[in-house]
XYZ file of C-alpha atoms in Angstrom:
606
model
C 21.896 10.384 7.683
C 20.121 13.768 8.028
C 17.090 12.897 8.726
C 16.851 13.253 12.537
C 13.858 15.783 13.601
C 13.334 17.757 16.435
C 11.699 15.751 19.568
C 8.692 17.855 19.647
C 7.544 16.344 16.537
C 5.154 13.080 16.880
C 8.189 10.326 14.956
C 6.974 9.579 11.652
C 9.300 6.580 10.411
C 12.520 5.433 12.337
C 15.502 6.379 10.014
C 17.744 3.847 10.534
C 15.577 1.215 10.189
C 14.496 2.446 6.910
C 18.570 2.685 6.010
C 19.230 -0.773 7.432
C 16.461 -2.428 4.603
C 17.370 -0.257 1.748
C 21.392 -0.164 2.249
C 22.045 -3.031 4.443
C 19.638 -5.767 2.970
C 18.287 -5.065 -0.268
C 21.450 -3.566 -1.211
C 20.235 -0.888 -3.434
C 23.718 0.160 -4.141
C 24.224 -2.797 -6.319
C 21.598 -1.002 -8.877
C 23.819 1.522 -9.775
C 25.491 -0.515 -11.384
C 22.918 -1.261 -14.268
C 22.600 1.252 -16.735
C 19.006 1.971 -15.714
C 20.004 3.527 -12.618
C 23.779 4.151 -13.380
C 23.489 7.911 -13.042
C 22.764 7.757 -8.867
C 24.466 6.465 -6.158
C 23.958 6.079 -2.706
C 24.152 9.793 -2.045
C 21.614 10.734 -4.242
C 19.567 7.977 -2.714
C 19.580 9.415 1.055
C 19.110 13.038 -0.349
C 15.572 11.668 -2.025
C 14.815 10.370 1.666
C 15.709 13.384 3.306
C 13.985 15.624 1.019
C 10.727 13.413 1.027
C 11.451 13.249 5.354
C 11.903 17.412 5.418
C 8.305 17.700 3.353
C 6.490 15.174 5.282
C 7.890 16.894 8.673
C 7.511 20.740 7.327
C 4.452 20.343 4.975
C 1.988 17.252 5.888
C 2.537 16.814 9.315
C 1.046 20.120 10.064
C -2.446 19.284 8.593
C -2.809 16.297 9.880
C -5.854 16.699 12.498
C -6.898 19.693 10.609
C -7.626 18.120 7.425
C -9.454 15.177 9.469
C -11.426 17.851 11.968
C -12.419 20.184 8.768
C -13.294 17.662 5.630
C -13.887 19.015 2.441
C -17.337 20.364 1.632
C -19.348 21.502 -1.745
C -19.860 24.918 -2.274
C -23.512 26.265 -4.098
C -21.651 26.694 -7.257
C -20.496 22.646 -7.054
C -16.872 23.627 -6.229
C -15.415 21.892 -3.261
C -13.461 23.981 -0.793
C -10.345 21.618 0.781
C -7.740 23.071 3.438
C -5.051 25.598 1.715
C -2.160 23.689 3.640
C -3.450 20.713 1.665
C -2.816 22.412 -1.852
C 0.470 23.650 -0.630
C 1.700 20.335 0.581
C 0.824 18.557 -2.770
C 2.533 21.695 -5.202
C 5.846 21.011 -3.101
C 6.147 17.572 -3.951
C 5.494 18.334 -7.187
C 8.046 21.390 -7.371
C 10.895 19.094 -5.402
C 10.920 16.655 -8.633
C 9.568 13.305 -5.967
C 6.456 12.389 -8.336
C 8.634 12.066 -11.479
C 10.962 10.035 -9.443
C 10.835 6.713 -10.680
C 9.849 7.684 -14.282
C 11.779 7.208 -17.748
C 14.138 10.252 -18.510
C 12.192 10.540 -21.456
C 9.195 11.655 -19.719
C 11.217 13.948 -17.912
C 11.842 11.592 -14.794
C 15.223 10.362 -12.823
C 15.301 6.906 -13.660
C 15.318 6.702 -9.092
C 14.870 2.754 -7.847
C 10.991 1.703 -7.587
C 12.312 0.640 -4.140
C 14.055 4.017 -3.540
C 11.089 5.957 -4.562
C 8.470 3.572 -2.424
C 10.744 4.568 0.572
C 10.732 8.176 0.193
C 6.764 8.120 -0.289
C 6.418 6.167 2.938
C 7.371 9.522 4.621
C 4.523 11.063 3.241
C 2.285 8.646 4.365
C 3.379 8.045 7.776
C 2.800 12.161 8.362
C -0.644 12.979 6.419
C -2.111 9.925 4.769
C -5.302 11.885 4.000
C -3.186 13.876 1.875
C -0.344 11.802 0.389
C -3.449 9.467 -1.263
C -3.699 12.299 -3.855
C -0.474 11.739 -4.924
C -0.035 7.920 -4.931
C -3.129 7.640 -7.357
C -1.601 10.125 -9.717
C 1.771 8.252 -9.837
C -0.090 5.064 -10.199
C -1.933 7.174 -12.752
C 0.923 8.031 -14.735
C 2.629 4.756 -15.233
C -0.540 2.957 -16.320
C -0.427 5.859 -19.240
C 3.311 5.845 -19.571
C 2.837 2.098 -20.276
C -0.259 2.079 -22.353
C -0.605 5.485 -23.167
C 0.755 6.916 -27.327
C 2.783 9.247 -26.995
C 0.483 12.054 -27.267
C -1.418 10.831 -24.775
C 1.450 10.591 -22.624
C 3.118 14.155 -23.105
C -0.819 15.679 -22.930
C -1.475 13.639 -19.246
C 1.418 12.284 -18.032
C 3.983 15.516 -18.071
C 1.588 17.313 -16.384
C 0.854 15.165 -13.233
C 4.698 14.552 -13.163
C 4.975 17.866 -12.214
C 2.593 18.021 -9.895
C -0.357 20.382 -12.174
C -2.648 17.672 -12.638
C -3.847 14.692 -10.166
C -5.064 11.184 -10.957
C -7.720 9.134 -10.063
C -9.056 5.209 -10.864
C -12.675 4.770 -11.934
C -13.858 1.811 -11.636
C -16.351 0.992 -9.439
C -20.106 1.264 -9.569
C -23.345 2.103 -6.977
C -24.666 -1.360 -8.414
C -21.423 -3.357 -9.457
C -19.193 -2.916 -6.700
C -15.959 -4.945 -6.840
C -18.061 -6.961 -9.273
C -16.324 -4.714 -12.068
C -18.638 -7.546 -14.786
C -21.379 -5.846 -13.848
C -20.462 -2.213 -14.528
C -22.423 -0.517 -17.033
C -21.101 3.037 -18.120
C -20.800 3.121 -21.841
C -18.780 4.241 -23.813
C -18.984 5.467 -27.762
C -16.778 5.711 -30.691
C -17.440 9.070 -32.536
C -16.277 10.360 -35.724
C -13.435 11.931 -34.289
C -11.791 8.819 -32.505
C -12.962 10.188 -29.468
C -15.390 8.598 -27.570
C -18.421 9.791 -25.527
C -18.928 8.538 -22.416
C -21.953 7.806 -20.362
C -22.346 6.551 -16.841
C -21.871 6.709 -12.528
C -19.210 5.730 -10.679
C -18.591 5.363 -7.056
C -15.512 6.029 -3.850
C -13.779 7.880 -6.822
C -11.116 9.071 -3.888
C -9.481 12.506 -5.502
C -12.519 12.646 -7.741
C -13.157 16.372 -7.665
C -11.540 19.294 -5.975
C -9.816 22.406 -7.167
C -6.330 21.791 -5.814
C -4.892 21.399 -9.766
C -5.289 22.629 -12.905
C -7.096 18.956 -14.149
C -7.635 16.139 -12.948
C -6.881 12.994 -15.242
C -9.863 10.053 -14.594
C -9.410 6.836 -15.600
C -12.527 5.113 -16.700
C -13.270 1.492 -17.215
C -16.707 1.335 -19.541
C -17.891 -0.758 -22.309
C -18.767 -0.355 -25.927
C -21.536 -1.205 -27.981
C -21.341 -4.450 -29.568
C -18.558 -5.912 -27.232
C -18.332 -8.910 -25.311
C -20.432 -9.700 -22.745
C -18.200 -9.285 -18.725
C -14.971 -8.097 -18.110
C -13.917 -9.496 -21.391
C -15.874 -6.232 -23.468
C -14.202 -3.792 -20.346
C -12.109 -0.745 -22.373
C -10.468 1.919 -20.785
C -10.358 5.500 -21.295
C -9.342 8.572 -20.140
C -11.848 11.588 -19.136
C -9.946 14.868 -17.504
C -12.249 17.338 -15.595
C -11.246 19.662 -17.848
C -10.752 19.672 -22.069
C -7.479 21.248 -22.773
C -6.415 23.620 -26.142
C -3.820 22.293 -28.339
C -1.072 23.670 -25.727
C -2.057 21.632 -22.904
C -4.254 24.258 -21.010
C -7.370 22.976 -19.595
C -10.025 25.099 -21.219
C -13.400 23.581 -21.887
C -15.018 21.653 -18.323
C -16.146 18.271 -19.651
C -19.281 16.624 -18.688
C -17.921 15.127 -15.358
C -19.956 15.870 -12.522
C -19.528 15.747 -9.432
C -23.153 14.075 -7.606
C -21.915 13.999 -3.899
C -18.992 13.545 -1.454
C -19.512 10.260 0.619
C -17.905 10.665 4.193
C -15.865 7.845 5.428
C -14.590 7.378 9.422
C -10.786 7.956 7.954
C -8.741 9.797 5.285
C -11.188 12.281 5.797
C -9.154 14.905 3.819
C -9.391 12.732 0.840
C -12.496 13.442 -1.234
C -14.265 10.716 -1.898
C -16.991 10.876 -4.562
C -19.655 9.860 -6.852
C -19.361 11.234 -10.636
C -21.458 11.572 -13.088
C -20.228 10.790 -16.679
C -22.138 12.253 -19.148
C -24.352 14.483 -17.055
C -26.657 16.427 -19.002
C -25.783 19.359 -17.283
C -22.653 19.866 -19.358
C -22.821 19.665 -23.072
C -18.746 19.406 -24.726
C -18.992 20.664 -28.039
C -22.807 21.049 -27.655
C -23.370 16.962 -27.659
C -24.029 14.645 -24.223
C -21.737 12.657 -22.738
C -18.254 13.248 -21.804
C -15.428 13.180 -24.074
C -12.875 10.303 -23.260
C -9.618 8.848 -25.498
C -9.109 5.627 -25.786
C -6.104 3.803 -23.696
C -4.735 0.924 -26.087
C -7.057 -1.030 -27.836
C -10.815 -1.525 -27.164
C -11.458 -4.595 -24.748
C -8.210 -4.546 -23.274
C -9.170 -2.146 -20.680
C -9.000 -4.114 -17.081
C -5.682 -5.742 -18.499
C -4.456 -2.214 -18.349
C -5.994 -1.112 -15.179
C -4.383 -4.084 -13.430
C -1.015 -2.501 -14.026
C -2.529 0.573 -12.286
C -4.661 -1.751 -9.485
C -1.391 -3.860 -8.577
C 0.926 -0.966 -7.783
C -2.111 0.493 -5.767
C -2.114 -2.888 -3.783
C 1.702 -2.574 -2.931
C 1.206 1.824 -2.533
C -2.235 0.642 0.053
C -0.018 -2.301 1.637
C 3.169 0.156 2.694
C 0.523 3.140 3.559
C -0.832 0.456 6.013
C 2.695 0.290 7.274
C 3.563 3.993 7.469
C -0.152 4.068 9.697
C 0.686 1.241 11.719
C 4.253 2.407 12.385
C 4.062 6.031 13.184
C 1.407 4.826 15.763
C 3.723 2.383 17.320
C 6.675 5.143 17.364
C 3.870 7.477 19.148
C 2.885 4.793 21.601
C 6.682 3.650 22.469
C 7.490 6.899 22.992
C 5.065 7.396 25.504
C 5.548 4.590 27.277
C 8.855 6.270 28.040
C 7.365 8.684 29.202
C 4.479 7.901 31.001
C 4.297 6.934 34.832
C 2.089 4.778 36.185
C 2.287 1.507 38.447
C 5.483 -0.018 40.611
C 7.444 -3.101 40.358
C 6.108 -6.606 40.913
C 8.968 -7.560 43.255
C 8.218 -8.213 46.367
C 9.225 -5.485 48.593
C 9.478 -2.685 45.603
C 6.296 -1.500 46.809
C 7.218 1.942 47.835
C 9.972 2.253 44.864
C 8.394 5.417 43.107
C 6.541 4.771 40.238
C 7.710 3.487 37.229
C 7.874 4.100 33.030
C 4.679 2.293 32.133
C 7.308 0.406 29.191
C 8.517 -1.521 32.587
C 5.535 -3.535 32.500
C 5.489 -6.790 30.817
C 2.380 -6.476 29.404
C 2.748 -3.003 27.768
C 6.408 -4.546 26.205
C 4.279 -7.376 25.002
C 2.402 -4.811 22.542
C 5.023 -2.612 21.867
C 7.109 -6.036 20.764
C 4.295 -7.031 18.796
C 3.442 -3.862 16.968
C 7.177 -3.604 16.566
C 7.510 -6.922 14.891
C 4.043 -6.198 12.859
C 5.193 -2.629 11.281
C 8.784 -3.293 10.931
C 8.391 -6.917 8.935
C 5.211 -5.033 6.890
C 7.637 -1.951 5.586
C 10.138 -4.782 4.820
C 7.747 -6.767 2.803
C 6.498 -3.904 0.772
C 10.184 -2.589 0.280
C 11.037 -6.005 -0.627
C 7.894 -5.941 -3.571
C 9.113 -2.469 -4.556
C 12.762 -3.847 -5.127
C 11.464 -6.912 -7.410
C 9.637 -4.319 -9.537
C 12.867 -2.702 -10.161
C 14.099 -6.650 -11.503
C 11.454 -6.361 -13.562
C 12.736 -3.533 -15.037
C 16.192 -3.781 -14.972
C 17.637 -7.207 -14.138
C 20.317 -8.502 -16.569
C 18.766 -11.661 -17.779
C 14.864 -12.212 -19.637
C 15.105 -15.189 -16.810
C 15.364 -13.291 -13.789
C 13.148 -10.270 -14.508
C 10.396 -13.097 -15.897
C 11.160 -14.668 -12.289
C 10.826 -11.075 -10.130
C 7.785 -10.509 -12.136
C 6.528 -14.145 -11.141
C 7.380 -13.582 -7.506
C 5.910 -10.268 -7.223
C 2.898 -11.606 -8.489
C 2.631 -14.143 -5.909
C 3.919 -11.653 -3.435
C 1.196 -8.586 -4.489
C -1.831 -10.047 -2.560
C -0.337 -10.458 0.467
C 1.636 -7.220 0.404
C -1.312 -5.465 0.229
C -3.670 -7.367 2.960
C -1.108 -8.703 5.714
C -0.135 -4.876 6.227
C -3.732 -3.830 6.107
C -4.289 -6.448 8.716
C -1.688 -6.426 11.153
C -0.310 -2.709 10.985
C -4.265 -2.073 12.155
C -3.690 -4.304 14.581
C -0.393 -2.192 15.752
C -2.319 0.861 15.600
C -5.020 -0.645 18.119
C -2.050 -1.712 20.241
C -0.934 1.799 20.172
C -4.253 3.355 21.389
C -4.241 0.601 24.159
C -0.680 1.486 25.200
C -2.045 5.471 25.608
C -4.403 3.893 28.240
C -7.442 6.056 28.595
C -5.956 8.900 26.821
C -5.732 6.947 23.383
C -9.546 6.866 22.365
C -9.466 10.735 23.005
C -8.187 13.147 20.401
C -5.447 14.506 22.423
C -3.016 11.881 20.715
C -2.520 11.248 17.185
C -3.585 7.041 17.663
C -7.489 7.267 17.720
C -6.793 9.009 13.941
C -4.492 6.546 12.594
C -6.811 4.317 13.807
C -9.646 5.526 11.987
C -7.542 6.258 9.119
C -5.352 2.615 8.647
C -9.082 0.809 9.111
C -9.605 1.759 5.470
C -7.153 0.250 3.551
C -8.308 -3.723 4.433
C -11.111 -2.311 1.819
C -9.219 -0.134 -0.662
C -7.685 -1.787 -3.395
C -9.747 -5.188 -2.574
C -10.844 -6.734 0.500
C -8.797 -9.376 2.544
C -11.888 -11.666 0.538
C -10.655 -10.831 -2.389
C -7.362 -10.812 -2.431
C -7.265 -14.393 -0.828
C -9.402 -15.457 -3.909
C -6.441 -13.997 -6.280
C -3.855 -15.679 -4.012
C -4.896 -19.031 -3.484
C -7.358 -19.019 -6.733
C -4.900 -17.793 -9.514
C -1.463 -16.703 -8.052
C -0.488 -19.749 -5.994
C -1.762 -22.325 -9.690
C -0.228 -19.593 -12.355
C 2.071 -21.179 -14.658
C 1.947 -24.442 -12.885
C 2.043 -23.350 -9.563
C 6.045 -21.967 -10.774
C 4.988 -18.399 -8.633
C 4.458 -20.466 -5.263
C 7.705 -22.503 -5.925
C 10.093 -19.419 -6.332
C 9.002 -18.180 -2.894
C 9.197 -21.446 -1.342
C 12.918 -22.211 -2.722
C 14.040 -18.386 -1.786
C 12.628 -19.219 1.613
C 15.213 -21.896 1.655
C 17.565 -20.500 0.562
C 17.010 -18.289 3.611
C 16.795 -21.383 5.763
C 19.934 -22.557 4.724
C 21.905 -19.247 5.644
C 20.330 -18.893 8.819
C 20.934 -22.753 9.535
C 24.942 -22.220 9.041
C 25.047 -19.084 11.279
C 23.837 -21.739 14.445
C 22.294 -20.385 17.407
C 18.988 -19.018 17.333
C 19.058 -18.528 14.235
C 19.168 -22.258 13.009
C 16.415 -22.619 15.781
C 13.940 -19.842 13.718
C 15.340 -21.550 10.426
C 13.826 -24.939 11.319
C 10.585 -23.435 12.390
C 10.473 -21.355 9.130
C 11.217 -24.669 6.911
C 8.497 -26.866 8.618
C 5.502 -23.771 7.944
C 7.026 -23.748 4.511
C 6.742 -27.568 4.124
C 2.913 -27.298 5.379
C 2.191 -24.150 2.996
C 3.449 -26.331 0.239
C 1.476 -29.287 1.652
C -1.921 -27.402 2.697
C -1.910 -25.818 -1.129
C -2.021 -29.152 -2.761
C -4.576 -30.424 -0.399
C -6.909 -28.151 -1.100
C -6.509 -28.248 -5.206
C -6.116 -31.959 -4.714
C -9.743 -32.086 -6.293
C -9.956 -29.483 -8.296
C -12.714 -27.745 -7.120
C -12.856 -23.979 -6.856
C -15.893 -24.152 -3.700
C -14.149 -26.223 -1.746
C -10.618 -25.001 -2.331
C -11.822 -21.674 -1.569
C -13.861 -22.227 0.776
C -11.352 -20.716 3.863
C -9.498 -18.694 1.215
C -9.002 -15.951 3.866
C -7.483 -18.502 6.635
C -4.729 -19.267 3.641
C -3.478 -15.566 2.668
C -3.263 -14.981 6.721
C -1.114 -18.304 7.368
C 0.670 -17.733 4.363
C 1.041 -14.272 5.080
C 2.758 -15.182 8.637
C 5.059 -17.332 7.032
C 5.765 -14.693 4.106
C 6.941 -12.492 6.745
C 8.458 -15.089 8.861
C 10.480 -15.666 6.098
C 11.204 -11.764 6.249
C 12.320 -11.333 9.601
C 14.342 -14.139 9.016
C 16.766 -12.720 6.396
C 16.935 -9.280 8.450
C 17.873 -11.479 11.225
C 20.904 -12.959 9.167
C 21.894 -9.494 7.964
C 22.212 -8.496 11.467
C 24.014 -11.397 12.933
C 27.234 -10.344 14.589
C 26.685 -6.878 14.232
C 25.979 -4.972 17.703
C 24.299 -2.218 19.058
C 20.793 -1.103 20.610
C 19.525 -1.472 16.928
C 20.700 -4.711 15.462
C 19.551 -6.280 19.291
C 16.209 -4.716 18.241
C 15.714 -6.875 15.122
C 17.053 -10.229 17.090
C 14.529 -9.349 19.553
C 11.697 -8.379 16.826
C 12.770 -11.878 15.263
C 12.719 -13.569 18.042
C 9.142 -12.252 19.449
C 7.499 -12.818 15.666
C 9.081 -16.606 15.835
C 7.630 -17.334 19.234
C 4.451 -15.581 19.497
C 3.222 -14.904 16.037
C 4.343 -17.797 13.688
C 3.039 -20.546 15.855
C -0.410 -19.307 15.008
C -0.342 -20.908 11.497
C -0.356 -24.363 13.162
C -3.951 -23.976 13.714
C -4.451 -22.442 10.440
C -3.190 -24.836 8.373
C -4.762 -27.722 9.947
C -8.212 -26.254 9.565
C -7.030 -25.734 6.168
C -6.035 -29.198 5.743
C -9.161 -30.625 7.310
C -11.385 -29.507 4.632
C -13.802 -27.805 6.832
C -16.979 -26.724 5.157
C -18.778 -24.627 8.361
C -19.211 -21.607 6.441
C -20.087 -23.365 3.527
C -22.380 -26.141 4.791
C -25.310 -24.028 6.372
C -28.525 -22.331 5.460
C -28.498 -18.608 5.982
C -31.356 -18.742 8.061
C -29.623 -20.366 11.150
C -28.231 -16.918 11.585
């Protein structure tokens, strides 16, 4: 494979790892074979990689401590000025065809694997995050609309940010309302027209305004008169920056307004705003309120923006990973490097001094934040290739199964990486030593930068609630079974190879035994407060044993195969097995005990 890069460059992704999980265990050549994806093969696969590897080196990479050291900023006329190299990065992902990737040919896309695509965008995200986040709400963007959207809608909106002239955001929150999207209050009403005028403030609107495209597409969750009262009377519309003429052109600027840029400690180069809908400033067509269309139906609206919220969660989960694992390639390669400190062995004491990766305790992290990043991109790849059997698998059975799964699978996929690949990225400043808190090295950044994305898309709160308060009991609790009998399946290969591996099998089977257990323990009653009560403690234990599960099957793809690489993932496996999984033990018995300490006290004992 090409894409091998000069040493002076800081390692984004490691190549062949991302090779051995897309060729070597998900097997993506087998989906050439459906006619979905019929027209590629595994050549046109690796040139999608390579390309997205050659922009991320050439065209992100470069920014990356520019765009955090110089943020955007608001100009007198309300304009925001970004970096240039920013602009240019996002037009050549547009102009090499990677945002249409994954889309329908008639839409003008390629029909390329979800898990293909997910892959190539990694790159992106590993070498500018502040940067790529543009472009992962647009595509999320554009197949909410190319789902939803008529077809009008979809060749006015989607075309264009498919080719990289527009950008897409997600509007949902409020200053008020929060994640508490019941509470929002922007309005929204039907004119004569079929349009509708829209009214209202939202908040962290990341993309919201700049001038690096021709429009930018919002979409807007708000609520019309008369509707029911919640999420239940939530509709949801789309409001560009810009009106266009009846070719396509923006021409008229709609009443979107841009109030502020809030300034977060990360993804700096990613403007982050508050809008005004419906400022009085601009008058469309000489009447208040901006002009939004209609997605769908009216009070299907958060229905719809799921579609756009769950892709986000995976897109936030495997931008985690890219974070987390271009810090760990950093920090391993300067523990190579780096000299400091002698052997422990008696007598070694005037041996010259040593590679600091010589030291136990520096191993210790690197092993962890390998087995951390590595299982994290393997999960999210893994919940990019089920959205592809959602699409194309041969039977209404297995793509209602994938779909099942990936429900199941979409909370954790999102908050284990957003967890642990921080946790590899602290690893990675502690590694550097004194040097890593300084801004001499790329690690205090990705610090900074990866600590966002527990919050984006949900909180590690929330998405436990989803897991263990809907995802785990849908359709009678069918979701949690599918993982639990692939995971035995898994057992049962790794159990015939002997060895270690039947030793890691066992372990794997006995936390899937007390996942199954713990689960009905707490429903046992059927009573949301308690059951919920240590909802977080759940999606981490379950998470663990998710990616137990993970490192598992790349340790039976590996088995027998040898080289540096494949002893890499025994080793990974093995470290995760010993050090990591244990950990749910404790979990699940606090889990199983019922405990009601943060439940059971008056806030004033704080």
């Amino acid at each position: 494979m090409k894409r091998l890069f000069a040493d002076s460059h800081p390692p984004l992704l490691n190549p062949r790892d991302v090779d051995f999980l897309l060729h070597e265990w998900l097997d993506v050549a087998d989906l050439c074979e459906r006619p979905r994806y019929s027209e590629h093969s595994t050549e046109s696969f690796d040139s999608v990689l390579d390309l997205a590897a050659d922009i991320a080196i050439k065209r992100f990479a470069p920014h990356f401590k520019t765009a955090d050291a110089q943020e955007p900023f608001v100009n007198a006329d309300g304009t925001i000025t970004t970096l240039p190299e920013m602009k240019a990065a996002l037009s050549a992902v547009g102009a090499a065809g990677l945002l249409a990737g994954e889309f329908d040919h008639g839409i003008d896309g390629y029909q390329l694997p979800f898990v293909v695509s997910r892959a190539a965008f990694a790159w992106l995200q590993a070498a500018n995050i502040s940067t790529a986040a543009y472009l992962g709400l647009t595509i999320a963007n554009a197949h909410l609309l190319a789902a939803y959207g008529n077809k009008e809608q979809i060749d006015t909106w989607v075309r264009p940010m498919l080719d990289g002239r527009c950008l897409g955001t997600m509007c949902l929150s409020e200053p008020h309302a929060g994640s508490s999207l019941a509470n929002i209050t922007t309005q929204a009403v039907r004119q004569g027209d079929g349009t509708y005028r829209i009214t209202g403030t939202k908040m962290w609107i990341s993309g919201g305004d700049h001038e690096m495209s021709d429009n930018i597409v919002h979409l807007v969750l708000a609520k019309t008169p008369g509707g029911p009262e919640g999420v239940k009377g939530i509709s949801l519309f789309i409001v560009p920056k810009h009106l266009v003429d009846d070719g396509g052109r923006p021409s008229t600027r709609n009443s979107v307004v841009l109030v502020g840029l809030n300034h977060k400690m990360g993804n700096r180069g990613t403007t982050n705003a508050l809008l005004n809908f419906g400022d009085d400033s601009i008058t469309p067509n000489g009447r208040n309120g901006a002009i939004g269309y209609l997605v769908g139906q009216e009070c299907d609206g958060l229905r719809q923006m799921f579609h756009m919220m769950n892709e986000a969660r995976i897109g936030v989960g495997l931008a985690a990973t890219a974070q987390g694992y271009t810090a760990y390639l950093q920090a391993l390669s300067y523990a190579r490097t780096r000299l400091q400190g002698r052997p422990l062995s008696p007598g070694r004491e005037s041996v010259e001094e040593v590679p600091i990766i010589s030291h136990p305790d520096v191993r210790r992290m690197l092993l962890a934040q390998k087995s951390y990043v590595e299982g994290a991109l393997a999960l999210g790849l893994y919940c990019s290739r089920l959205v592809d059997e959602t699409i194309s698998a041969p039977t209404d059975a297995d793509r209602d199964d994938a779909e099942l799964l990936l429900d199941v699978l979409t909370p954790i996929a999102k908050s284990w990486p957003s967890q642990w690949c921080v946790e590899a990225n602290s690893l990675a400043i502690q590694v550097h030593g004194g040097y890593g808190y300084t801004r001499d090295y790329n690690v205090e950044q990705l610090y900074r930068d990866n600590r966002l994305n527990s919050i984006h898309e949900g909180t590690h709160g929330i998405q436990s609630l989803d897991l263990l308060g809907r995802k785990v009991l849908m359709d009678g609790g069918r979701g949690l079974q599918l993982l639990l009998d692939r995971t035995a399946h898994t057992v049962s290969q790794a159990s015939a190879l002997g060895g270690p591996l039947a030793d890691w099998a066992d372990a794997l089977a006995s936390a899937a035994r007390r996942v199954a257990r713990t689960t009905g323990l707490l429903w046992k009653d059927g009573e949301p407060a308690g059951a919920l009560a240590n909802a977080t403690i759940y999606l981490e234990a379950v998470g663990h044993v998710v990616v137990a599960w993970i490192w598992l099957q790349q340790a039976v793809v590996a088995h027998g195969k040898t080289g540096d690489f494949y002893e890499g993932k025994r080793l990974a496996t093995r470290y995760f097995f010993r050090y990591e999984l244990p950990k749910t033990t404790a979990q699940f018995d606090l889990l199983d005990s019922g405990d009601r300490t943060t439940t059971d006290l008056d806030e004033n004992w704080f």
